[in-house]
């Protein structure tokens, strides 16, 4: 059974950094579109960053220059390095994977539903 497990969330002061990780079991990241989403209660889910099977990233305008998405296919690990965190970055962050190249061809603000998603890890910035 496919499982995505996020880790690395927590509570930090503004200006600090956090690194989120997403590890997959029973699947491979190779030839996949990978993404990080975030959601605040009462608001729509927001695409934060995506990375295609060639390693090409896309970022939401709100995080570009501060966040970096990366992956290690051999380890089935997806990461999100978050620097210069702001209070408005507070949200539940979740990772998602889809084997369709279509997903990563879409703009970050219009990402479709992914086949697999994790439960999320909470990030709180004060």
mmCIF file of N, CA, C and O in Angstrom, residues 5 7 11 16 19 28 34 39 44 48 55 58 69 76 86:
data_model
loop_
_atom_site.group_PDB
_atom_site.id
_atom_site.type_symbol
_atom_site.label_atom_id
_atom_site.label_comp_id
_atom_site.label_asym_id
_atom_site.label_seq_id
_atom_site.Cartn_x
_atom_site.Cartn_y
_atom_site.Cartn_z
ATOM 1 N N UNK A 5 4.822 9.882 3.966
ATOM 2 C CA UNK A 5 4.924 10.343 5.341
ATOM 3 C C UNK A 5 5.797 11.589 5.393
ATOM 4 O O UNK A 5 6.984 11.539 5.023
ATOM 5 N N UNK A 7 7.583 14.825 7.489
ATOM 6 C CA UNK A 7 8.181 15.138 8.777
ATOM 7 C C UNK A 7 8.919 16.464 8.667
ATOM 8 O O UNK A 7 9.133 16.969 7.560
ATOM 9 N N UNK A 11 7.277 24.573 15.270
ATOM 10 C CA UNK A 11 7.026 25.990 15.569
ATOM 11 C C UNK A 11 8.350 26.731 15.583
ATOM 12 O O UNK A 11 9.280 26.334 16.288
ATOM 13 N N UNK A 16 13.431 32.273 10.710
ATOM 14 C CA UNK A 16 14.113 30.994 10.875
ATOM 15 C C UNK A 16 13.829 30.071 9.696
ATOM 16 O O UNK A 16 13.072 30.415 8.778
ATOM 17 N N UNK A 19 13.112 22.399 7.463
ATOM 18 C CA UNK A 19 13.264 21.511 6.307
ATOM 19 C C UNK A 19 12.259 20.380 6.434
ATOM 20 O O UNK A 19 12.314 19.603 7.386
ATOM 21 N N UNK A 28 7.733 4.438 -6.279
ATOM 22 C CA UNK A 28 8.969 5.106 -6.645
ATOM 23 C C UNK A 28 8.683 6.519 -7.106
ATOM 24 O O UNK A 28 7.632 6.795 -7.687
ATOM 25 N N UNK A 34 6.154 15.591 -8.437
ATOM 26 C CA UNK A 34 6.088 15.686 -6.982
ATOM 27 C C UNK A 34 5.761 17.121 -6.590
ATOM 28 O O UNK A 34 6.196 18.052 -7.260
ATOM 29 N N UNK A 39 -2.186 24.200 3.467
ATOM 30 C CA UNK A 39 -3.579 24.600 3.675
ATOM 31 C C UNK A 39 -3.764 25.147 5.074
ATOM 32 O O UNK A 39 -3.240 24.591 6.046
ATOM 33 N N UNK A 44 -8.588 27.568 0.808
ATOM 34 C CA UNK A 44 -8.315 26.520 -0.164
ATOM 35 C C UNK A 44 -6.856 26.063 -0.073
ATOM 36 O O UNK A 44 -5.968 26.821 0.306
ATOM 37 N N UNK A 48 2.522 24.974 -3.355
ATOM 38 C CA UNK A 48 3.700 25.702 -2.898
ATOM 39 C C UNK A 48 4.857 25.525 -3.880
ATOM 40 O O UNK A 48 5.494 26.500 -4.284
ATOM 41 N N UNK A 55 13.735 17.120 -12.665
ATOM 42 C CA UNK A 55 14.270 17.949 -11.587
ATOM 43 C C UNK A 55 13.997 19.427 -11.740
ATOM 44 O O UNK A 55 14.621 20.255 -11.063
ATOM 45 N N UNK A 58 9.058 24.410 -9.836
ATOM 46 C CA UNK A 58 8.192 25.581 -9.964
ATOM 47 C C UNK A 58 7.816 26.004 -8.550
ATOM 48 O O UNK A 58 7.697 25.165 -7.667
ATOM 49 N N UNK A 69 12.639 23.228 -3.356
ATOM 50 C CA UNK A 69 12.169 21.854 -3.429
ATOM 51 C C UNK A 69 13.266 20.997 -4.041
ATOM 52 O O UNK A 69 13.965 21.426 -4.966
ATOM 53 N N UNK A 76 13.581 7.731 -2.583
ATOM 54 C CA UNK A 76 12.150 8.072 -2.533
ATOM 55 C C UNK A 76 11.886 9.170 -1.515
ATOM 56 O O UNK A 76 10.951 9.082 -0.704
ATOM 57 N N UNK A 86 7.948 33.283 7.313
ATOM 58 C CA UNK A 86 7.088 34.390 7.713
ATOM 59 C C UNK A 86 5.843 33.842 8.402
ATOM 60 O O UNK A 86 5.455 32.686 8.155
#
